[in-house]
PDB file of C-alpha atoms in Angstrom:
ATOM      1  CA  MET A   2       3.832   1.961  -1.953  1.00 81.00           C
ATOM      2  CA  LYS A   3       4.050   5.181  -3.964  1.00 92.00           C
ATOM      3  CA  ILE A   4       1.812   8.093  -2.944  1.00 96.00           C
ATOM      4  CA  LEU A   5       1.278  11.070  -5.223  1.00 97.00           C
ATOM      5  CA  ILE A   6       0.779  14.445  -3.494  1.00 97.00           C
ATOM      6  CA  ILE A   7      -1.274  17.043  -5.368  1.00 97.00           C
ATOM      7  CA  GLU A   8      -1.229  20.218  -3.279  1.00 95.00           C
ATOM      8  CA  ASP A   9      -0.654  23.807  -4.441  1.00 91.00           C
ATOM      9  CA  ASP A  10       0.632  25.100  -1.077  1.00 92.00           C
ATOM     10  CA  ALA A  11       4.374  24.426  -1.147  1.00 93.00           C
ATOM     11  CA  ALA A  12       4.696  24.322   2.653  1.00 93.00           C
ATOM     12  CA  VAL A  13       1.885  21.791   3.055  1.00 93.00           C
ATOM     13  CA  ARG A  14       3.245  19.805   0.115  1.00 93.00           C
ATOM     14  CA  GLN A  15       6.654  19.545   1.763  1.00 94.00           C
ATOM     15  CA  GLU A  16       5.090  18.657   5.123  1.00 94.00           C
ATOM     16  CA  LEU A  17       3.139  15.791   3.542  1.00 95.00           C
ATOM     17  CA  LYS A  18       6.164  14.577   1.610  1.00 94.00           C
ATOM     18  CA  GLN A  19       8.358  14.492   4.731  1.00 94.00           C
ATOM     19  CA  LEU A  20       5.654  12.793   6.800  1.00 94.00           C
ATOM     20  CA  LEU A  21       5.109  10.051   4.227  1.00 94.00           C
ATOM     21  CA  GLU A  22       8.794   9.411   3.614  1.00 93.00           C
ATOM     22  CA  ASN A  23       9.377   9.128   7.364  1.00 91.00           C
ATOM     23  CA  ALA A  24       6.654   6.460   7.298  1.00 91.00           C
ATOM     24  CA  LEU A  25       8.653   4.669   4.545  1.00 88.00           C
ATOM     25  CA  TYR A  26       6.306   5.452   1.662  1.00 92.00           C
ATOM     26  CA  GLN A  27       7.674   6.457  -1.712  1.00 92.00           C
ATOM     27  CA  THR A  28       6.401   9.884  -2.736  1.00 95.00           C
ATOM     28  CA  ALA A  29       5.877  11.937  -5.854  1.00 95.00           C
ATOM     29  CA  VAL A  30       4.573  15.499  -6.079  1.00 95.00           C
ATOM     30  CA  LEU A  31       2.882  17.667  -8.675  1.00 91.00           C
ATOM     31  CA  ALA A  32       3.938  21.288  -8.760  1.00 82.00           C
ATOM     32  CA  ALA A  33       2.221  22.065 -12.087  1.00 88.00           C
ATOM     33  CA  PHE A  34      -1.510  21.641 -12.466  1.00 91.00           C
ATOM     34  CA  GLU A  35      -2.282  21.937 -16.185  1.00 91.00           C
ATOM     35  CA  ASN A  36      -2.756  18.214 -16.908  1.00 92.00           C
ATOM     36  CA  ILE A  37      -3.479  16.641 -13.531  1.00 95.00           C
ATOM     37  CA  THR A  38      -5.584  13.708 -14.727  1.00 94.00           C
ATOM     38  CA  GLN A  39      -3.056  12.717 -17.372  1.00 93.00           C
ATOM     39  CA  ASP A  40      -0.195  13.071 -14.887  1.00 94.00           C
ATOM     40  CA  ILE A  41      -1.938  10.748 -12.423  1.00 94.00           C
ATOM     41  CA  LEU A  42      -2.548   8.120 -15.101  1.00 92.00           C
ATOM     42  CA  GLU A  43       1.045   8.283 -16.344  1.00 91.00           C
ATOM     43  CA  MET A  44       2.638   8.145 -12.869  1.00 91.00           C
ATOM     44  CA  GLN A  45       0.491   5.177 -11.738  1.00 88.00           C
ATOM     45  CA  PRO A  46       0.694   5.830  -7.977  1.00 92.00           C
ATOM     46  CA  ASP A  47      -0.729   3.432  -5.400  1.00 91.00           C
ATOM     47  CA  LEU A  48      -2.657   6.295  -3.799  1.00 95.00           C
ATOM     48  CA  VAL A  49      -3.291  10.004  -4.419  1.00 97.00           C
ATOM     49  CA  LEU A  50      -3.547  12.751  -1.791  1.00 97.00           C
ATOM     50  CA  LEU A  51      -5.594  15.422  -3.538  1.00 96.00           C
ATOM     51  CA  ASP A  52      -6.316  18.999  -2.500  1.00 95.00           C
ATOM     52  CA  VAL A  53      -9.709  20.429  -3.508  1.00 93.00           C
ATOM     53  CA  ASN A  54      -8.772  24.064  -4.177  1.00 91.00           C
ATOM     54  CA  LEU A  55      -6.312  23.798  -7.050  1.00 93.00           C
ATOM     55  CA  PRO A  56      -5.339  26.420  -9.651  1.00 90.00           C
ATOM     56  CA  GLY A  57      -7.625  26.257 -12.650  1.00 86.00           C
ATOM     57  CA  GLN A  58      -9.850  23.385 -11.545  1.00 88.00           C
ATOM     58  CA  SER A  59     -11.399  21.692  -8.550  1.00 93.00           C
ATOM     59  CA  GLY A  60      -9.994  18.546  -7.005  1.00 94.00           C
ATOM     60  CA  PHE A  61     -13.549  17.192  -7.188  1.00 94.00           C
ATOM     61  CA  ASP A  62     -13.475  17.517 -10.984  1.00 94.00           C
ATOM     62  CA  VAL A  63     -10.027  15.910 -11.115  1.00 95.00           C
ATOM     63  CA  CYS A  64     -11.272  12.958  -9.089  1.00 95.00           C
ATOM     64  CA  GLN A  65     -14.322  12.512 -11.303  1.00 93.00           C
ATOM     65  CA  SER A  66     -12.145  12.655 -14.418  1.00 92.00           C
ATOM     66  CA  VAL A  67      -9.692  10.088 -13.032  1.00 92.00           C
ATOM     67  CA  ARG A  68     -12.540   7.776 -12.022  1.00 87.00           C
ATOM     68  CA  GLY A  69     -13.516   7.449 -15.664  1.00 82.00           C
ATOM     69  CA  LYS A  70     -10.152   5.850 -16.380  1.00 86.00           C
ATOM     70  CA  SER A  71      -8.679   4.458 -13.136  1.00 87.00           C
ATOM     71  CA  ASP A  72      -9.663   3.098  -9.714  1.00 83.00           C
ATOM     72  CA  VAL A  73      -6.513   4.435  -7.984  1.00 90.00           C
ATOM     73  CA  PRO A  74      -7.380   5.288  -4.337  1.00 93.00           C
ATOM     74  CA  ILE A  75      -7.890   9.026  -3.810  1.00 95.00           C
ATOM     75  CA  ILE A  76      -7.953  10.775  -0.435  1.00 96.00           C
ATOM     76  CA  PHE A  77      -8.965  14.427  -0.337  1.00 95.00           C
ATOM     77  CA  VAL A  78      -6.794  16.487   2.038  1.00 94.00           C
ATOM     78  CA  THR A  79      -8.323  19.955   2.150  1.00 91.00           C
ATOM     79  CA  GLY A  80      -9.132  23.000   4.216  1.00 88.00           C
ATOM     80  CA  ARG A  81     -12.781  22.785   3.160  1.00 86.00           C
ATOM     81  CA  THR A  82     -14.572  21.377   6.181  1.00 80.00           C
ATOM     82  CA  ASP A  83     -18.224  21.695   5.166  1.00 84.00           C
ATOM     83  CA  SER A  84     -20.084  18.383   5.371  1.00 83.00           C
ATOM     84  CA  MET A  85     -21.527  18.953   1.897  1.00 89.00           C
ATOM     85  CA  ASP A  86     -18.005  19.234   0.492  1.00 88.00           C
ATOM     86  CA  GLU A  87     -17.134  15.913   2.115  1.00 88.00           C
ATOM     87  CA  LEU A  88     -20.266  14.326   0.669  1.00 90.00           C
ATOM     88  CA  ASN A  89     -19.452  15.777  -2.744  1.00 89.00           C
ATOM     89  CA  GLY A  90     -15.963  14.313  -2.535  1.00 90.00           C
ATOM     90  CA  MET A  91     -17.328  10.857  -1.833  1.00 88.00           C
ATOM     91  CA  LEU A  92     -19.894  11.151  -4.633  1.00 89.00           C
ATOM     92  CA  LYS A  93     -17.147  12.145  -7.077  1.00 90.00           C
ATOM     93  CA  GLY A  94     -15.320   8.900  -6.275  1.00 90.00           C
ATOM     94  CA  GLY A  95     -13.022   9.776  -3.368  1.00 91.00           C
ATOM     95  CA  ASP A  96     -12.039   7.028  -0.929  1.00 90.00           C
ATOM     96  CA  ASP A  97     -11.673   9.317   2.101  1.00 92.00           C
ATOM     97  CA  TYR A  98     -11.828  12.987   3.069  1.00 93.00           C
ATOM     98  CA  ILE A  99      -9.465  14.563   5.604  1.00 93.00           C
ATOM     99  CA  ALA A 100      -9.745  18.178   6.736  1.00 91.00           C
ATOM    100  CA  LYS A 101      -6.778  20.448   7.392  1.00 90.00           C
ATOM    101  CA  PRO A 102      -5.136  20.973   9.758  1.00 89.00           C
ATOM    102  CA  PHE A 103      -4.665  17.221   9.961  1.00 89.00           C
ATOM    103  CA  HIS A 104      -3.076  15.209  12.756  1.00 91.00           C
ATOM    104  CA  ALA A 105      -0.160  13.207  11.361  1.00 92.00           C
ATOM    105  CA  PRO A 106      -0.955   9.874  13.105  1.00 92.00           C
ATOM    106  CA  VAL A 107      -4.595  10.091  12.017  1.00 92.00           C
ATOM    107  CA  LEU A 108      -3.632  10.848   8.413  1.00 94.00           C
ATOM    108  CA  LEU A 109      -1.192   7.918   8.313  1.00 94.00           C
ATOM    109  CA  ALA A 110      -3.792   5.603   9.818  1.00 93.00           C
ATOM    110  CA  ARG A 111      -6.394   6.661   7.262  1.00 91.00           C
ATOM    111  CA  ILE A 112      -3.902   6.173   4.415  1.00 94.00           C
ATOM    112  CA  ALA A 113      -3.034   2.689   5.669  1.00 91.00           C
ATOM    113  CA  ALA A 114      -6.723   1.811   5.988  1.00 88.00           C
ATOM    114  CA  VAL A 115      -7.510   2.921   2.433  1.00 88.00           C
ATOM    115  CA  LEU A 116      -4.513   1.066   1.017  1.00 88.00           C
ATOM    116  CA  LYS A 117      -5.472  -2.090   2.865  1.00 83.00           C
ATOM    117  CA  ARG A 118      -9.058  -1.863   1.688  1.00 78.00           C
ATOM    118  CA  THR A 119      -8.219  -1.147  -1.943  1.00 71.00           C
ATOM    119  CA  GLN A 120      -5.065  -3.198  -2.562  1.00 65.00           C
ATOM    120  CA  ARG A 121      -6.453  -6.543  -3.622  1.00 50.00           C
ATOM    121  CA  ALA A 122      -4.783  -9.256  -5.630  1.00 44.00           C
ATOM    122  CA  ASP A 123      -6.074  -9.641  -9.181  1.00 46.00           C
ATOM    123  CA  PRO A 124      -8.354 -12.708  -9.008  1.00 45.00           C
ATOM    124  CA  GLY A 125      -7.149 -13.721 -12.448  1.00 48.00           C
ATOM    125  CA  VAL A 126      -3.552 -13.946 -11.255  1.00 50.00           C
ATOM    126  CA  LYS A 127      -2.792 -17.300  -9.628  1.00 65.00           C
ATOM    127  CA  ARG A 128       0.994 -17.445 -10.015  1.00 78.00           C
ATOM    128  CA  GLU A 129       3.740 -14.938  -9.432  1.00 84.00           C
ATOM    129  CA  ILE A 130       7.506 -15.286  -9.899  1.00 89.00           C
ATOM    130  CA  HIS A 131      10.327 -13.392  -8.220  1.00 91.00           C
ATOM    131  CA  ARG A 132      14.030 -14.277  -8.332  1.00 90.00           C
ATOM    132  CA  GLY A 133      13.159 -17.725  -9.688  1.00 90.00           C
ATOM    133  CA  VAL A 134      10.698 -18.460  -6.862  1.00 93.00           C
ATOM    134  CA  GLU A 135       7.142 -19.162  -8.013  1.00 91.00           C
ATOM    135  CA  LEU A 136       4.142 -18.627  -5.757  1.00 92.00           C
ATOM    136  CA  ASP A 137       0.943 -20.476  -6.703  1.00 88.00           C
ATOM    137  CA  THR A 138      -1.884 -18.929  -4.681  1.00 83.00           C
ATOM    138  CA  ALA A 139      -4.519 -21.278  -6.116  1.00 78.00           C
ATOM    139  CA  ARG A 140      -2.684 -24.368  -4.826  1.00 81.00           C
ATOM    140  CA  ALA A 141      -1.183 -22.660  -1.757  1.00 84.00           C
ATOM    141  CA  CYS A 142       2.345 -23.737  -2.572  1.00 90.00           C
ATOM    142  CA  VAL A 143       5.732 -22.316  -3.492  1.00 93.00           C
ATOM    143  CA  MET A 144       7.978 -23.836  -6.178  1.00 93.00           C
ATOM    144  CA  TYR A 145      11.665 -23.598  -6.995  1.00 93.00           C
ATOM    145  CA  GLN A 146      13.741 -25.557  -9.513  1.00 90.00           C
ATOM    146  CA  GLY A 147      11.179 -28.326  -9.797  1.00 87.00           C
ATOM    147  CA  LYS A 148      10.590 -28.678  -6.051  1.00 91.00           C
ATOM    148  CA  CYS A 149       7.385 -27.706  -4.260  1.00 92.00           C
ATOM    149  CA  ALA A 150       6.444 -26.883  -0.664  1.00 92.00           C
ATOM    150  CA  GLU A 151       2.876 -26.602   0.574  1.00 90.00           C
ATOM    151  CA  LEU A 152       2.024 -23.549   2.667  1.00 89.00           C
ATOM    152  CA  SER A 153      -0.308 -22.979   5.587  1.00 86.00           C
ATOM    153  CA  LYS A 154      -2.860 -20.187   5.365  1.00 82.00           C
ATOM    154  CA  ASN A 155      -0.665 -17.725   7.263  1.00 85.00           C
ATOM    155  CA  GLU A 156       2.484 -18.706   5.383  1.00 90.00           C
ATOM    156  CA  LEU A 157       0.664 -18.172   2.098  1.00 90.00           C
ATOM    157  CA  LYS A 158      -0.615 -14.760   3.203  1.00 88.00           C
ATOM    158  CA  ILE A 159       2.839 -13.633   4.333  1.00 93.00           C
ATOM    159  CA  LEU A 160       4.487 -14.677   1.084  1.00 94.00           C
ATOM    160  CA  HIS A 161       1.665 -13.251  -1.013  1.00 91.00           C
ATOM    161  CA  CYS A 162       1.935  -9.893   0.750  1.00 91.00           C
ATOM    162  CA  LEU A 163       5.694  -9.816   0.180  1.00 94.00           C
ATOM    163  CA  PHE A 164       5.234 -10.740  -3.494  1.00 93.00           C
ATOM    164  CA  GLN A 165       2.773  -7.860  -3.813  1.00 88.00           C
ATOM    165  CA  HIS A 166       5.545  -5.510  -2.643  1.00 91.00           C
ATOM    166  CA  LYS A 167       8.648  -6.961  -4.311  1.00 91.00           C
ATOM    167  CA  ASP A 168      11.897  -5.180  -3.391  1.00 90.00           C
ATOM    168  CA  GLU A 169      10.034  -3.046  -0.827  1.00 92.00           C
ATOM    169  CA  ILE A 170      10.223  -3.265   2.957  1.00 94.00           C
ATOM    170  CA  VAL A 171       6.879  -4.381   4.373  1.00 93.00           C
ATOM    171  CA  PRO A 172       6.534  -3.149   7.991  1.00 93.00           C
ATOM    172  CA  ARG A 173       5.843  -5.808  10.602  1.00 91.00           C
ATOM    173  CA  ILE A 174       2.682  -4.036  11.722  1.00 88.00           C
ATOM    174  CA  ASP A 175       1.318  -4.168   8.169  1.00 87.00           C
ATOM    175  CA  LEU A 176       1.896  -7.922   8.038  1.00 88.00           C
ATOM    176  CA  VAL A 177       0.284  -8.418  11.446  1.00 86.00           C
ATOM    177  CA  GLU A 178      -2.803  -6.481  10.347  1.00 82.00           C
ATOM    178  CA  TYR A 179      -2.908  -8.307   7.000  1.00 81.00           C
ATOM    179  CA  LEU A 180      -2.749 -11.713   8.681  1.00 79.00           C
ATOM    180  CA  TRP A 181      -5.087 -11.101  11.591  1.00 73.00           C
ATOM    181  CA  ASP A 182      -7.222  -8.226  10.274  1.00 61.00           C
ATOM    182  CA  GLN A 183      -6.441  -5.826  13.126  1.00 50.00           C
ATOM    183  CA  GLN A 184      -7.578  -8.199  15.873  1.00 51.00           C
ATOM    184  CA  ALA A 185      -6.591  -6.818  19.261  1.00 48.00           C
ATOM    185  CA  PHE A 186      -3.937  -8.310  21.515  1.00 50.00           C
ATOM    186  CA  ILE A 187      -2.126 -10.301  18.812  1.00 58.00           C
ATOM    187  CA  ASP A 188       1.354 -11.073  20.112  1.00 62.00           C
ATOM    188  CA  ASP A 189       3.976  -9.638  17.763  1.00 68.00           C
ATOM    189  CA  ASN A 190       5.972 -12.815  18.363  1.00 81.00           C
ATOM    190  CA  ALA A 191       3.295 -14.733  16.437  1.00 83.00           C
ATOM    191  CA  LEU A 192       4.502 -13.091  13.224  1.00 88.00           C
ATOM    192  CA  SER A 193       8.116 -14.070  13.949  1.00 90.00           C
ATOM    193  CA  VAL A 194       7.056 -17.698  14.492  1.00 88.00           C
ATOM    194  CA  ASN A 195       5.160 -17.784  11.202  1.00 89.00           C
ATOM    195  CA  VAL A 196       8.041 -16.212   9.275  1.00 94.00           C
ATOM    196  CA  ALA A 197      10.485 -18.713  10.811  1.00 94.00           C
ATOM    197  CA  ARG A 198       8.290 -21.633   9.729  1.00 92.00           C
ATOM    198  CA  LEU A 199       7.970 -20.186   6.245  1.00 95.00           C
ATOM    199  CA  ARG A 200      11.726 -19.755   5.928  1.00 96.00           C
ATOM    200  CA  ALA A 201      12.254 -23.365   7.017  1.00 95.00           C
ATOM    201  CA  LYS A 202       9.917 -24.595   4.291  1.00 94.00           C
ATOM    202  CA  LEU A 203      11.684 -22.444   1.705  1.00 96.00           C
ATOM    203  CA  GLU A 204      15.065 -23.814   2.725  1.00 96.00           C
ATOM    204  CA  GLN A 205      13.767 -27.382   2.389  1.00 94.00           C
ATOM    205  CA  ILE A 206      13.367 -26.833  -1.350  1.00 95.00           C
ATOM    206  CA  GLY A 207      16.625 -24.913  -1.771  1.00 95.00           C
ATOM    207  CA  ILE A 208      15.460 -21.318  -1.337  1.00 96.00           C
ATOM    208  CA  HIS A 209      17.944 -19.588   0.976  1.00 95.00           C
ATOM    209  CA  HIS A 210      17.957 -15.954   2.207  1.00 94.00           C
ATOM    210  CA  PHE A 211      14.842 -15.147   0.154  1.00 96.00           C
ATOM    211  CA  ILE A 212      13.026 -13.291   2.947  1.00 97.00           C
ATOM    212  CA  GLN A 213      15.297 -10.565   4.310  1.00 95.00           C
ATOM    213  CA  THR A 214      14.829  -9.044   7.754  1.00 95.00           C
ATOM    214  CA  LYS A 215      15.329  -5.289   8.050  1.00 91.00           C
ATOM    215  CA  ARG A 216      15.848  -4.839  11.769  1.00 89.00           C
ATOM    216  CA  GLY A 217      13.373  -2.449  13.332  1.00 85.00           C
ATOM    217  CA  MET A 218      11.546  -2.059  10.023  1.00 89.00           C
ATOM    218  CA  GLY A 219      10.114  -5.256   8.549  1.00 93.00           C
ATOM    219  CA  TYR A 220      10.693  -7.822   5.801  1.00 96.00           C
ATOM    220  CA  ARG A 221      11.559  -7.734   2.102  1.00 95.00           C
ATOM    221  CA  ILE A 222      12.011 -10.171  -0.767  1.00 94.00           C
TER     222      ILE A 222
END
């Protein structure tokens, strides 16, 4: 997932960039603020961290301008702590509002929550293809070279999540939360069992080494 940081304080900008990259997000930053809306639209990030007090214009105005053209998730990260500012941010189309100084774990949790809430599969898309493997979400099956394997609900969700993040490492915790919607006390081993079953079904139709394990990190296709 690529997160765009729009922050005029260079020290805070670098702090956010390092924090996000340590959490395995891709990052991009804006250091010039003349054409912010156009830059956001051209860069097509998965989420924007937006300061309110920017040179030349307000982050509120930027958010409102972007909302006329895109539904990209926007989280305000700002030193303005007044409740009316927070309300204004939400009314302008923001998805969350975080006051500085922020606590890193809280910020990461809020980012993950917004991404989970806003990243939805296009209902018009029923089939996706990657490396010759075709996933049919409408029929809950995976196909390869004329062969087909039916998938359970969890197997379908795992594969769909991985297809949504092709060539990216999806952390195990993200998959657990996606499958079981943050239910407490889910055994992490349950994910391993489901992935093993999914791999076995893939191998039955000739798909080998499609789901890669990145030890200590997660899975990738």
